[in-house]
CSV table of C-alpha atoms and ligand atoms in Angstrom, one decimal:
chain,number,residue,atom,x,y,z
E,199,MET,CA,-7.3,-27.2,-2.2
E,200,PRO,CA,-7.6,-23.9,-4.5
E,201,SER,CA,-8.2,-25.4,-7.9
E,202,SER,CA,-10.6,-26.8,-7.5
E,203,ARG,CA,-13.1,-24.8,-6.5
E,204,SER,CA,-14.4,-22.5,-9.4
E,205,PRO,CA,-13.5,-18.6,-10.2
E,206,MET,CA,-16.7,-18.2,-8.9
E,207,GLU,CA,-16.3,-19.8,-6.0
E,208,GLU,CA,-12.8,-17.6,-5.8
E,209,ARG,CA,-14.8,-14.1,-6.6
E,210,ALA,CA,-17.4,-14.7,-3.8
E,211,GLU,CA,-14.4,-15.5,-1.6
E,212,ALA,CA,-11.8,-11.9,-2.5
E,213,ARG,CA,-16.1,-10.4,-2.0
E,214,ARG,CA,-15.5,-12.1,0.6
E,215,GLY,CA,-12.7,-10.7,2.0
E,216,PRO,CA,-10.9,-12.5,5.0
E,217,PRO,CA,-12.5,-14.5,7.9
E,218,MET,CA,-13.8,-12.2,10.0
E,219,ALA,CA,-15.0,-9.4,7.3
E,220,GLY,CA,-18.4,-10.8,7.3
E,221,VAL,CA,-20.9,-10.3,10.7
E,222,LEU,CA,-18.2,-9.3,13.5
E,223,PRO,CA,-20.2,-11.3,16.9
E,224,PRO,CA,-20.0,-9.2,20.3
E,225,PRO,CA,-16.8,-8.4,22.3
E,226,PRO,CA,-16.9,-11.4,24.7
E,227,LEU,CA,-17.3,-14.1,21.9
E,228,LEU,CA,-14.6,-12.6,19.8
E,229,LEU,CA,-12.3,-13.0,21.2
E,230,LEU,CA,-12.8,-16.7,22.3
E,231,LEU,CA,-12.6,-16.9,18.3
E,232,LEU,CA,-9.3,-14.9,18.5
E,233,LEU,CA,-8.5,-17.3,20.7
E,234,LEU,CA,-9.0,-20.8,18.6
E,235,SER,CA,-8.1,-18.8,15.6
E,236,VAL,CA,-5.2,-18.8,16.3
E,237,CYS,CA,-4.8,-22.0,18.4
E,238,SER,CA,-5.6,-23.5,15.4
E,239,CYS,CA,-3.4,-21.5,13.5
E,240,ALA,CA,-1.2,-23.6,14.5
E,241,ALA,CA,-2.3,-26.6,14.1
E,242,ALA,CA,-2.2,-25.7,11.2
E,243,ALA,CA,0.9,-24.9,10.2
E,244,ALA,CA,2.3,-27.4,12.2
E,245,SER,CA,1.1,-30.2,9.8
E,246,GLY,CA,1.9,-27.9,7.0
E,247,ALA,CA,-1.5,-27.2,6.0
E,248,PRO,CA,-3.4,-23.6,4.3
E,249,VAL,CA,-4.4,-21.6,6.6
E,250,GLY,CA,-7.4,-19.6,6.0
E,251,GLU,CA,-6.8,-17.4,3.4
E,252,ASP,CA,-3.2,-17.9,3.5
E,253,TYR,CA,-0.4,-19.8,3.9
E,254,VAL,CA,1.6,-19.8,7.1
E,255,ARG,CA,5.8,-20.0,7.2
E,256,PRO,CA,5.6,-24.0,9.9
E,257,PRO,CA,8.1,-23.5,13.1
E,258,ALA,CA,11.7,-22.4,12.1
E,259,ALA,CA,13.0,-21.3,15.2
E,260,PRO,CA,11.9,-21.2,18.7
E,261,ALA,CA,11.3,-17.7,19.3
E,262,ARG,CA,8.8,-18.3,16.5
E,263,LEU,CA,5.4,-19.8,16.8
E,264,CYS,CA,3.1,-20.5,14.1
E,265,GLY,CA,5.3,-18.2,12.0
E,266,VAL,CA,4.3,-15.4,14.0
E,267,HIS,CA,7.2,-13.6,16.1
E,268,ARG,CA,5.5,-14.5,20.0
E,269,LYS,CA,5.9,-10.7,20.0
E,270,ALA,CA,3.5,-9.6,17.8
E,271,LEU,CA,1.3,-12.1,18.5
E,272,LEU,CA,0.8,-10.9,21.9
E,273,SER,CA,0.1,-7.5,20.4
E,274,ILE,CA,-2.8,-9.5,19.0
E,275,PHE,CA,-5.3,-9.6,21.8
E,276,PRO,CA,-7.2,-7.2,22.2
E,277,TRP,CA,-6.2,-6.2,26.1
E,278,SER,CA,-2.8,-6.0,25.1
E,279,GLU,CA,-1.3,-2.8,27.0
E,280,LYS,CA,-2.5,0.4,25.1
E,281,LYS,CA,0.9,2.3,25.6
E,282,LYS,CA,1.0,5.5,25.4
E,283,ALA,CA,2.8,7.1,22.8
E,284,SER,CA,3.6,10.3,23.7
E,285,SER,CA,4.3,12.1,27.2
E,286,SER,CA,0.8,14.7,27.1
E,287,ASP,CA,-2.8,13.7,25.7
E,288,SER,CA,-1.5,16.8,23.6
E,289,ASP,CA,2.1,16.0,22.2
E,290,PRO,CA,1.5,14.6,18.5
E,291,GLN,CA,1.4,11.2,17.2
E,292,GLN,CA,1.2,9.2,14.5
E,293,VAL,CA,2.6,11.7,12.4
E,294,HIS,CA,2.5,10.9,8.9
E,295,ILE,CA,2.3,12.8,5.4
E,296,SER,CA,1.6,12.6,1.9
E,297,LEU,CA,2.2,14.5,-1.2
E,298,ALA,CA,-1.5,16.9,-2.3
E,299,GLY,CA,-1.6,18.1,-5.2
E,300,GLU,CA,1.5,20.0,-6.7
E,301,LYS,CA,3.6,21.5,-4.3
E,302,HIS,CA,1.8,21.2,-1.4
E,303,MET,CA,2.1,17.7,1.3
E,304,ARG,CA,-1.2,16.6,3.8
E,305,ILE,CA,-0.3,16.6,6.9
E,306,THR,CA,-1.6,13.8,9.7
E,307,PHE,CA,-1.5,13.1,12.8
E,308,VAL,CA,-3.7,11.8,16.1
E,309,THR,CA,-4.0,13.9,19.7
E,310,ASP,CA,-5.9,12.7,23.0
E,311,ASP,CA,-6.2,16.0,23.4
E,312,ASN,CA,-9.1,17.7,21.7
E,313,THR,CA,-8.8,20.8,22.4
E,314,VAL,CA,-5.7,20.9,20.1
E,315,PRO,CA,-5.8,22.9,17.6
E,316,SER,CA,-5.3,21.2,12.7
E,317,VAL,CA,-2.3,23.6,12.3
E,318,VAL,CA,1.5,23.0,10.9
E,319,ASP,CA,4.5,25.4,12.4
E,320,TYR,CA,7.2,25.0,9.7
E,321,GLY,CA,10.0,26.5,7.7
E,322,THR,CA,12.9,25.2,6.1
E,323,GLU,CA,15.4,26.4,9.7
E,324,THR,CA,15.1,24.2,12.7
E,325,GLY,CA,13.1,26.2,14.9
E,326,THR,CA,12.3,29.4,13.6
E,327,TYR,CA,9.0,28.7,11.5
E,328,THR,CA,7.9,30.8,9.2
E,329,SER,CA,4.9,29.6,8.0
E,330,THR,CA,1.7,27.9,9.6
E,331,SER,CA,-0.6,26.5,8.0
E,332,GLU,CA,-4.7,25.1,9.2
E,333,GLY,CA,-6.3,22.7,8.3
E,334,GLU,CA,-9.5,19.7,9.7
E,335,SER,CA,-9.5,17.1,12.2
E,336,THR,CA,-11.9,14.1,12.6
E,337,SER,CA,-12.9,10.9,14.5
E,338,TYR,CA,-15.0,8.5,14.5
E,339,ASN,CA,-16.1,5.9,16.9
E,340,TYR,CA,-16.2,1.7,16.3
E,341,LEU,CA,-17.1,-0.6,18.9
E,342,MET,CA,-16.5,0.4,22.0
E,343,TYR,CA,-13.5,2.3,20.7
E,344,SER,CA,-13.7,6.2,20.6
E,345,SER,CA,-10.4,7.8,18.2
E,346,GLY,CA,-8.0,10.5,19.2
E,347,LYS,CA,-8.2,13.9,17.4
E,348,ILE,CA,-6.9,13.5,13.7
E,349,HIS,CA,-6.5,15.8,12.1
E,350,HIS,CA,-5.1,16.8,8.3
E,351,VAL,CA,-2.7,20.5,7.4
E,352,VAL,CA,-2.8,20.9,3.7
E,353,ILE,CA,0.7,22.6,4.1
E,354,GLY,CA,3.2,25.2,1.0
E,355,PRO,CA,3.2,26.3,-1.9
E,356,LEU,CA,6.4,24.2,-1.0
E,357,ASN,CA,10.0,23.7,-2.9
E,358,ASP,CA,11.7,20.7,-4.7
E,359,ASN,CA,13.7,18.6,-2.9
E,360,THR,CA,14.0,20.9,0.8
E,361,VAL,CA,14.3,19.3,3.2
E,362,TYR,CA,11.9,20.8,6.4
E,363,PHE,CA,11.5,21.5,9.6
E,364,TYR,CA,7.7,21.4,11.4
E,365,ARG,CA,5.8,21.2,14.5
E,366,CYS,CA,2.4,19.6,15.0
E,367,GLY,CA,-1.3,21.5,17.0
E,368,GLY,CA,1.3,24.4,18.1
E,369,HIS,CA,3.9,22.7,20.4
E,370,GLY,CA,5.3,19.8,20.9
E,371,PRO,CA,8.7,18.4,19.6
E,372,GLU,CA,9.8,19.1,16.1
E,373,PHE,CA,9.3,17.0,13.0
E,374,GLN,CA,11.7,17.1,9.3
E,375,PHE,CA,10.7,16.2,6.1
E,376,LYS,CA,12.1,16.0,2.3
E,377,THR,CA,10.2,17.4,-0.9
E,378,PRO,CA,10.4,15.5,-3.3
E,379,PRO,CA,12.1,16.8,-6.7
E,380,ALA,CA,11.0,17.8,-9.4
E,381,GLN,CA,12.9,16.2,-11.7
E,382,PHE,CA,14.8,13.4,-12.6
E,383,PRO,CA,16.6,10.7,-10.7
E,384,LEU,CA,14.1,9.7,-8.6
E,385,SER,CA,13.7,6.9,-5.6
E,386,LEU,CA,10.4,5.4,-4.4
E,387,ALA,CA,10.8,2.8,-1.8
E,388,VAL,CA,7.8,-0.2,-2.3
E,389,VAL,CA,6.2,-2.4,0.2
E,390,GLY,CA,2.6,-4.3,0.3
E,391,ASP,CA,0.9,-6.3,3.6
E,392,LEU,CA,4.0,-4.5,5.5
E,393,GLY,CA,1.7,-5.0,9.9
E,394,GLN,CA,3.4,-4.6,12.6
E,395,THR,CA,5.6,-7.8,13.4
E,396,SER,CA,9.2,-8.1,14.3
E,397,TRP,CA,9.4,-8.8,10.3
E,398,THR,CA,8.3,-6.0,10.1
E,399,ALA,CA,9.9,-3.9,12.3
E,400,SER,CA,13.0,-5.1,10.0
E,401,THR,CA,11.7,-3.8,6.3
E,402,LEU,CA,11.4,-0.4,7.6
E,403,ASP,CA,14.9,-1.0,8.7
E,404,HIS,CA,15.9,-2.0,6.0
E,405,ILE,CA,14.1,0.3,4.0
E,406,LYS,CA,14.9,3.1,5.9
E,407,GLN,CA,19.1,2.7,5.0
E,408,CYS,CA,17.9,3.1,1.1
E,409,GLU,CA,17.6,6.5,0.0
E,410,HIS,CA,14.6,7.9,-0.7
E,411,ASP,CA,12.3,10.5,-1.8
E,412,MET,CA,8.6,8.6,-1.2
E,413,LEU,CA,7.4,5.1,-0.4
E,414,LEU,CA,4.8,3.6,-2.4
E,415,LEU,CA,2.4,1.0,-0.2
E,416,PRO,CA,-0.7,-1.1,-2.1
E,417,GLY,CA,-2.7,-2.3,0.4
E,418,ASP,CA,-3.0,-3.5,4.3
E,419,LEU,CA,-1.2,-1.3,6.2
E,420,SER,CA,-1.3,-2.3,10.2
E,421,TYR,CA,-3.9,-6.3,10.3
E,422,ALA,CA,-5.5,-4.1,12.9
E,423,ASP,CA,-8.7,-6.5,11.9
E,424,TYR,CA,-11.4,-4.7,13.6
E,425,MET,CA,-9.1,-4.2,16.6
E,426,GLN,CA,-9.1,-0.3,16.5
E,427,HIS,CA,-6.2,0.3,19.1
E,428,LEU,CA,-4.0,-1.5,16.4
E,429,TRP,CA,-3.8,1.4,13.6
E,430,ASP,CA,-2.6,4.1,16.8
E,431,SER,CA,0.3,0.8,17.0
E,432,PHE,CA,1.2,0.8,13.2
E,433,GLY,CA,1.1,4.8,13.3
E,434,THR,CA,4.1,5.2,15.4
E,435,LEU,CA,5.6,1.9,14.4
E,436,VAL,CA,5.7,3.4,11.5
E,437,GLU,CA,5.9,7.2,12.1
E,438,PRO,CA,9.8,7.9,12.1
E,439,LEU,CA,9.6,6.4,8.1
E,440,ALA,CA,6.4,8.6,7.6
E,441,SER,CA,7.2,12.0,9.0
E,442,THR,CA,9.9,12.3,6.8
E,443,ARG,CA,9.0,11.3,3.7
E,444,PRO,CA,5.9,11.2,1.9
E,445,TRP,CA,4.0,7.6,2.0
E,446,MET,CA,1.6,7.3,-0.3
E,447,VAL,CA,-1.0,5.0,-0.5
E,448,THR,CA,-3.8,2.1,-1.9
E,449,GLU,CA,-6.6,-0.5,0.5
E,450,GLY,CA,-6.6,-3.4,0.9
E,451,ASN,CA,-8.3,-5.7,2.0
E,452,HIS,CA,-7.6,-5.6,5.8
E,453,GLU,CA,-9.0,-1.9,5.4
E,454,LYS,CA,-11.7,-2.8,5.1
E,455,GLU,CA,-13.0,-3.5,8.5
E,456,SER,CA,-17.1,-4.0,7.4
E,457,ILE,CA,-20.6,-5.2,9.9
E,458,LEU,CA,-23.0,-5.7,7.5
E,459,PHE,CA,-25.7,-3.2,8.3
E,460,PHE,CA,-23.6,-1.4,10.4
E,461,LYS,CA,-20.3,-0.5,9.2
E,462,SER,CA,-20.2,0.1,5.8
E,463,GLY,CA,-16.1,0.0,5.9
E,464,PHE,CA,-12.7,2.1,5.5
E,465,GLN,CA,-14.3,4.1,8.3
E,466,SER,CA,-10.5,4.3,10.0
E,467,TYR,CA,-9.0,3.8,7.0
E,468,ASN,CA,-10.4,6.8,5.6
E,469,ALA,CA,-10.2,8.7,8.4
E,470,ARG,CA,-6.6,8.5,9.2
E,471,TRP,CA,-4.7,7.8,5.2
E,472,LYS,CA,-6.4,10.4,3.6
E,473,MET,CA,-4.9,10.7,0.7
E,474,PRO,CA,-5.4,13.3,-2.5
E,475,TYR,CA,-7.5,11.8,-4.2
E,476,GLU,CA,-9.9,15.4,-4.5
E,477,GLU,CA,-7.0,16.4,-5.5
E,478,SER,CA,-6.6,14.3,-8.5
E,479,GLY,CA,-10.2,14.5,-8.9
E,480,SER,CA,-11.5,11.5,-7.4
E,481,THR,CA,-14.4,11.4,-5.4
E,482,SER,CA,-13.2,9.1,-2.9
E,483,ASN,CA,-10.4,8.0,-1.1
E,484,LEU,CA,-9.7,4.5,-2.6
E,485,TYR,CA,-8.6,5.6,-6.0
E,486,TYR,CA,-6.2,8.5,-6.7
E,487,SER,CA,-3.7,9.9,-8.7
E,488,PHE,CA,-0.4,11.9,-8.1
E,489,GLU,CA,2.7,13.6,-10.2
E,490,VAL,CA,6.4,13.2,-9.3
E,491,ALA,CA,9.0,14.3,-10.8
E,492,GLY,CA,8.4,12.9,-13.8
E,493,VAL,CA,6.3,10.6,-13.0
E,494,HIS,CA,1.7,9.6,-12.7
E,495,ALA,CA,1.0,7.4,-10.0
E,496,ILE,CA,-2.2,6.0,-10.4
E,497,MET,CA,-3.7,4.5,-7.2
E,498,LEU,CA,-6.6,1.9,-7.7
E,499,GLY,CA,-8.8,0.5,-5.5
E,500,SER,CA,-9.7,-3.4,-5.5
E,501,TYR,CA,-11.8,-3.1,-2.9
E,502,THR,CA,-14.7,-0.8,-4.4
E,503,ASP,CA,-17.2,-1.2,-7.4
E,504,TYR,CA,-14.1,-0.9,-11.3
E,505,ASP,CA,-16.4,-2.5,-13.2
E,506,GLU,CA,-18.0,0.0,-16.7
E,507,SER,CA,-20.3,1.0,-14.9
E,508,SER,CA,-18.0,2.5,-12.3
E,509,ASP,CA,-17.5,5.2,-10.7
E,510,GLN,CA,-14.1,4.0,-10.8
E,511,TYR,CA,-13.6,3.2,-13.8
E,512,ALA,CA,-15.2,6.5,-15.3
E,513,TRP,CA,-12.0,8.4,-13.1
E,514,LEU,CA,-9.5,6.2,-14.3
E,515,LYS,CA,-10.0,6.7,-18.1
E,516,ALA,CA,-10.2,10.1,-17.4
E,517,ASP,CA,-7.3,10.9,-15.8
E,518,LEU,CA,-5.1,8.4,-18.2
E,519,ALA,CA,-6.4,9.9,-21.2
E,520,LYS,CA,-5.5,13.9,-19.5
E,521,VAL,CA,-1.1,12.4,-18.9
E,522,ASP,CA,0.8,13.9,-20.5
E,523,ARG,CA,3.9,11.9,-21.5
E,524,LYS,CA,5.7,14.8,-22.5
E,525,ARG,CA,5.6,15.9,-19.0
E,526,THR,CA,5.8,12.6,-16.7
E,527,PRO,CA,7.4,9.7,-19.4
E,528,TRP,CA,6.0,6.6,-16.3
E,529,LEU,CA,3.1,5.6,-16.0
E,530,ILE,CA,2.6,3.3,-13.1
E,531,VAL,CA,-0.2,1.9,-11.0
E,532,LEU,CA,-0.8,0.6,-7.5
E,533,LEU,CA,-3.1,-1.7,-6.3
E,534,HIS,CA,-4.1,-4.9,-4.3
E,535,ALA,CA,-4.8,-7.6,-5.1
E,536,PRO,CA,-2.1,-9.6,-8.5
E,537,TRP,CA,-3.8,-9.9,-11.5
E,538,TYR,CA,-1.0,-11.5,-13.2
E,539,ASN,CA,0.4,-14.2,-10.0
E,540,SER,CA,1.8,-17.9,-10.0
E,541,ASN,CA,1.0,-18.3,-6.4
E,542,TRP,CA,-1.5,-20.3,-5.1
E,543,ALA,CA,-2.4,-17.6,-2.1
E,544,HIS,CA,-5.5,-15.7,-3.8
E,545,GLN,CA,-5.7,-16.9,-7.2
E,546,GLY,CA,-7.7,-15.3,-9.7
E,547,GLU,CA,-9.3,-13.0,-6.5
E,548,GLY,CA,-8.0,-10.6,-9.0
E,549,ASP,CA,-9.6,-11.3,-12.4
E,550,THR,CA,-12.1,-9.4,-12.4
E,551,MET,CA,-10.9,-6.1,-12.4
E,552,MET,CA,-8.4,-7.3,-15.2
E,553,ALA,CA,-10.6,-8.1,-16.8
E,554,ALA,CA,-12.8,-4.8,-16.2
E,555,MET,CA,-9.4,-2.2,-16.5
E,556,GLU,CA,-6.5,-4.1,-18.5
E,557,PRO,CA,-7.5,-2.7,-21.4
E,558,LEU,CA,-7.3,1.0,-20.5
E,559,LEU,CA,-3.8,0.1,-18.6
E,560,TYR,CA,-2.9,-1.2,-21.9
E,561,ALA,CA,-4.5,1.8,-24.4
E,562,ALA,CA,-3.4,4.4,-22.0
E,563,HIS,CA,0.4,2.4,-22.3
E,564,VAL,CA,0.9,2.0,-18.1
E,565,ASP,CA,4.5,0.5,-18.6
E,566,ILE,CA,4.2,-1.1,-14.2
E,567,VAL,CA,1.1,-2.5,-12.2
E,568,ILE,CA,2.7,-3.5,-8.5
E,569,ALA,CA,-0.1,-5.4,-6.4
E,570,GLY,CA,0.7,-6.9,-3.0
E,571,HIS,CA,-1.8,-9.5,-1.1
E,572,VAL,CA,0.2,-12.6,-2.5
E,573,HIS,CA,2.7,-12.8,0.8
E,574,ALA,CA,5.7,-13.4,-1.5
E,575,TYR,CA,7.1,-11.2,-4.7
E,576,GLU,CA,6.6,-12.6,-8.2
E,577,ARG,CA,8.2,-10.1,-10.9
E,578,ALA,CA,6.1,-10.8,-14.4
E,579,GLU,CA,7.2,-9.6,-17.9
E,580,ARG,CA,5.5,-7.2,-20.3
E,581,VAL,CA,2.8,-9.0,-19.9
E,582,PHE,CA,-1.8,-8.2,-21.6
E,583,ASP,CA,-4.5,-10.4,-22.3
E,584,ARG,CA,-1.7,-13.0,-19.9
E,585,GLY,CA,0.0,-13.3,-21.8
E,586,LEU,CA,3.5,-12.3,-23.7
E,587,ASN,CA,3.3,-8.6,-24.4
E,588,PRO,CA,6.4,-6.3,-25.3
E,589,CYS,CA,3.6,-3.5,-24.9
E,590,GLY,CA,2.2,-4.5,-21.9
E,591,ALA,CA,2.9,-4.1,-18.4
E,592,VAL,CA,5.9,-4.8,-16.2
E,593,HIS,CA,4.1,-6.4,-13.2
E,594,ILE,CA,5.9,-6.8,-9.9
E,595,THR,CA,4.0,-8.5,-6.8
E,596,ILE,CA,5.7,-7.6,-3.6
E,597,GLY,CA,3.6,-8.3,-0.7
E,598,ASP,CA,5.6,-8.9,1.7
E,599,GLY,CA,6.0,-6.5,3.8
E,600,GLY,CA,5.3,-8.5,7.1
E,601,ASN,CA,2.0,-8.4,8.3
E,602,ARG,CA,1.1,-11.3,10.8
E,603,GLU,CA,-0.3,-14.1,8.7
E,604,GLY,CA,3.5,-15.2,7.4
E,605,LEU,CA,3.7,-16.3,3.8
E,606,ALA,CA,2.9,-17.7,0.4
E,607,ARG,CA,5.1,-20.7,-0.6
E,608,ARG,CA,3.1,-22.1,-3.0
E,609,TYR,CA,3.8,-21.6,-6.5
E,610,ARG,CA,1.4,-22.6,-9.5
E,611,ASN,CA,4.2,-25.6,-12.1
E,612,PRO,CA,4.9,-25.5,-14.6
E,613,LYS,CA,6.1,-21.7,-13.7
E,614,PRO,CA,4.4,-19.8,-16.4
E,615,ALA,CA,6.8,-18.1,-19.1
E,616,TRP,CA,6.0,-14.1,-18.1
E,617,SER,CA,6.6,-15.0,-15.3
E,618,VAL,CA,10.2,-14.5,-14.1
E,619,PHE,CA,10.9,-14.2,-10.4
E,620,ARG,CA,9.4,-15.4,-7.8
E,621,GLU,CA,10.0,-15.9,-4.2
E,622,ALA,CA,8.7,-16.1,-1.2
E,623,SER,CA,10.8,-13.9,1.0
E,624,PHE,CA,9.9,-11.0,3.7
E,625,GLY,CA,11.3,-8.0,1.6
E,626,HIS,CA,10.5,-4.7,-0.1
E,627,GLY,CA,11.5,-3.5,-3.2
E,628,GLU,CA,13.0,-0.2,-4.7
E,629,LEU,CA,12.2,1.3,-8.1
E,630,LYS,CA,14.7,3.8,-8.8
E,631,VAL,CA,13.8,6.3,-11.9
E,632,VAL,CA,16.8,7.5,-13.1
E,633,ASN,CA,15.4,9.4,-16.4
E,634,ALA,CA,13.0,9.3,-18.4
E,635,THR,CA,13.1,6.1,-20.4
E,636,HIS,CA,15.0,4.8,-17.8
E,637,ALA,CA,15.1,2.9,-14.2
E,638,HIS,CA,16.9,-0.1,-12.8
E,639,TRP,CA,14.3,-1.6,-9.9
E,640,THR,CA,15.3,-3.8,-7.9
E,641,TRP,CA,13.8,-6.4,-4.9
E,642,HIS,CA,15.6,-6.5,-1.4
E,643,ARG,CA,15.3,-9.4,1.0
E,644,ASN,CA,15.3,-8.7,4.7
E,645,ASP,CA,18.0,-12.1,5.1
E,646,ASP,CA,19.5,-13.0,8.7
E,647,GLU,CA,18.4,-9.5,9.7
E,648,GLU,CA,20.2,-8.3,5.9
E,649,PRO,CA,18.8,-6.5,3.0
E,650,VAL,CA,20.5,-8.8,0.4
E,651,ARG,CA,19.5,-7.5,-3.2
E,652,THR,CA,17.2,-10.3,-4.6
E,653,ASP,CA,15.7,-9.4,-7.7
E,654,ASP,CA,17.1,-6.0,-10.5
E,655,VAL,CA,16.9,-5.6,-13.2
E,656,TRP,CA,16.3,-2.3,-15.9
E,657,ILE,CA,13.0,-1.2,-17.4
E,658,ASN,CA,12.6,0.8,-20.7
E,659,SER,CA,9.6,3.0,-20.3
E,660,LEU,CA,7.3,2.6,-23.2
E,661,ALA,CA,7.4,6.2,-24.1
E,662,GLY,CA,8.5,7.2,-27.2
E,663,SER,CA,8.6,3.6,-27.6
E,664,GLU,CA,7.1,1.8,-31.4
E,665,CYS,CA,4.0,0.7,-28.7
E,666,ILE,CA,2.9,4.5,-28.2
E,667,LYS,CA,4.0,6.0,-32.3
E,668,GLY,CA,1.6,3.6,-32.8
E,669,SER,CA,-0.7,5.8,-31.8
E,670,SER,CA,-3.8,4.1,-34.7
E,671,HIS,CA,-3.9,1.1,-32.2
E,672,GLU,CA,-7.3,-0.6,-31.7
E,673,TYR,CA,-6.3,0.1,-27.8
E,674,ARG,CA,-6.4,4.0,-28.3
E,675,LYS,CA,-9.3,4.0,-28.8
E,676,ILE,CA,-10.6,3.2,-25.6
E,677,LEU,CA,-9.1,5.7,-24.2
E,678,MET,CA,-10.7,8.1,-26.3
E,679,SER,CA,-14.3,6.9,-27.0
E,680,PRO,CA,-16.8,8.8,-24.6
H,897,NAG,C1,19.0,7.7,-19.5
H,897,NAG,O1,19.9,6.4,-18.3
H,897,NAG,C2,20.4,5.2,-18.8
H,897,NAG,C3,20.7,3.4,-17.8
H,897,NAG,O2,22.3,4.7,-16.5
H,897,NAG,C4,21.9,5.6,-20.0
H,897,NAG,O3,22.0,4.7,-20.7
H,897,NAG,C5,20.7,6.9,-20.5
H,897,NAG,O4,21.8,7.7,-22.1
H,897,NAG,C6,19.9,8.0,-19.9
H,897,NAG,N1,19.6,8.5,-21.0
H,897,NAG,C7,19.6,10.1,-21.0
H,897,NAG,C8,19.0,10.6,-22.5
H,897,NAG,O5,20.6,9.6,-20.7
H,898,FE2,FE1,-4.4,-8.2,1.6
């Protein structure tokens, strides 16, 4: 039981990450371990016992095995057929876009043919490309896997709230996206711990049905877990959405894929999901910030250093000090391991990061903190220092996108005073920022293949509140200190 472990042990486990995160055995042994883990998973699900770091839903329907749809389970086997995502080696695959500084967009795509140039042609009329940008490319090797050519091309300046048509690598199919608006209203889709199961597919389908300007993902993307071709299949799975609206992501534990003395971590994630860290003054792809239509969003890294002497801490402090609440009345933060969590899964894993960084967020009057990691949904009141506080942030855990590990169903009781709503179901969130003072947050459960709106709350920005007017507040000094 998690309750019998000391915080030290929990932190040690947090550092260790998922069961396979330490030393990776040679491939044949790895396959054996994989088989064993699938069997033990099935056995544990039958007895209702917790498995590894997560809790697995008991088999509910014949179509499911170990809480995982059979199709999804098969897809984790490394010998499963690598499906060709495109008809020709030079065709762009796995297209996704992300904001790259003011009025710019980064277009990312992969080609099997490494002679394809890193160029994107674009314009506001279909088939007529009035501009061309050239970018950079990278590739990587991981054990016996060699990636395709991964292209990153920044385009712009672009107009706000405008549809652009584009083509990658100088030829191939046309894609299109819409840039976010310059002003409110702004609509953000939010999903964590996505994975690539049939639950993921229904979550993505529901997100597609909702109008959104951008998607935010607080970590755990592909659940490739060392099987590098699963990063490719994830790229293909999300392309229909991620090529049409910017996807802004931060890393979770499943992005790490480190191997002791051999791989330092985040190799595939950094190569494939390059975010605008340089544009926001950060020196690491693992944390950055961006601004969109009156929102300043900060993407923090739960799996890189965050103590007071760390680069991330110094960068966060500088970034927060720059925020102008007149220009961006909304200040939101995303990170992977939640700080306020009443689920038994991952208890205490966010504690050390919270101890280091929560005073900074409080001093800056952050409105909302969104986390993933726990495979369930939970919303807290405005909180600070483990208690209710009207000048603290609303904390939301939304690690229920549809990963193959199943749901985290067991909660601590009694429910803490700060926890308003908690439920172990797959789903996604939507944040509609209506104006400078009001935002509407909803959580949509994937119920019976229909998106059911389940949690629903209006959030008022702290900009212009009594909290911010009291600028002599002692915590304000933290941001101003050298
Ligand atoms: C902001 O939106 C809310 C909710 O729709 C509305 O009640 C309020 O009057 C709006 N404020 C302004 C300044 O328009
Ligand atoms: Fe996670």
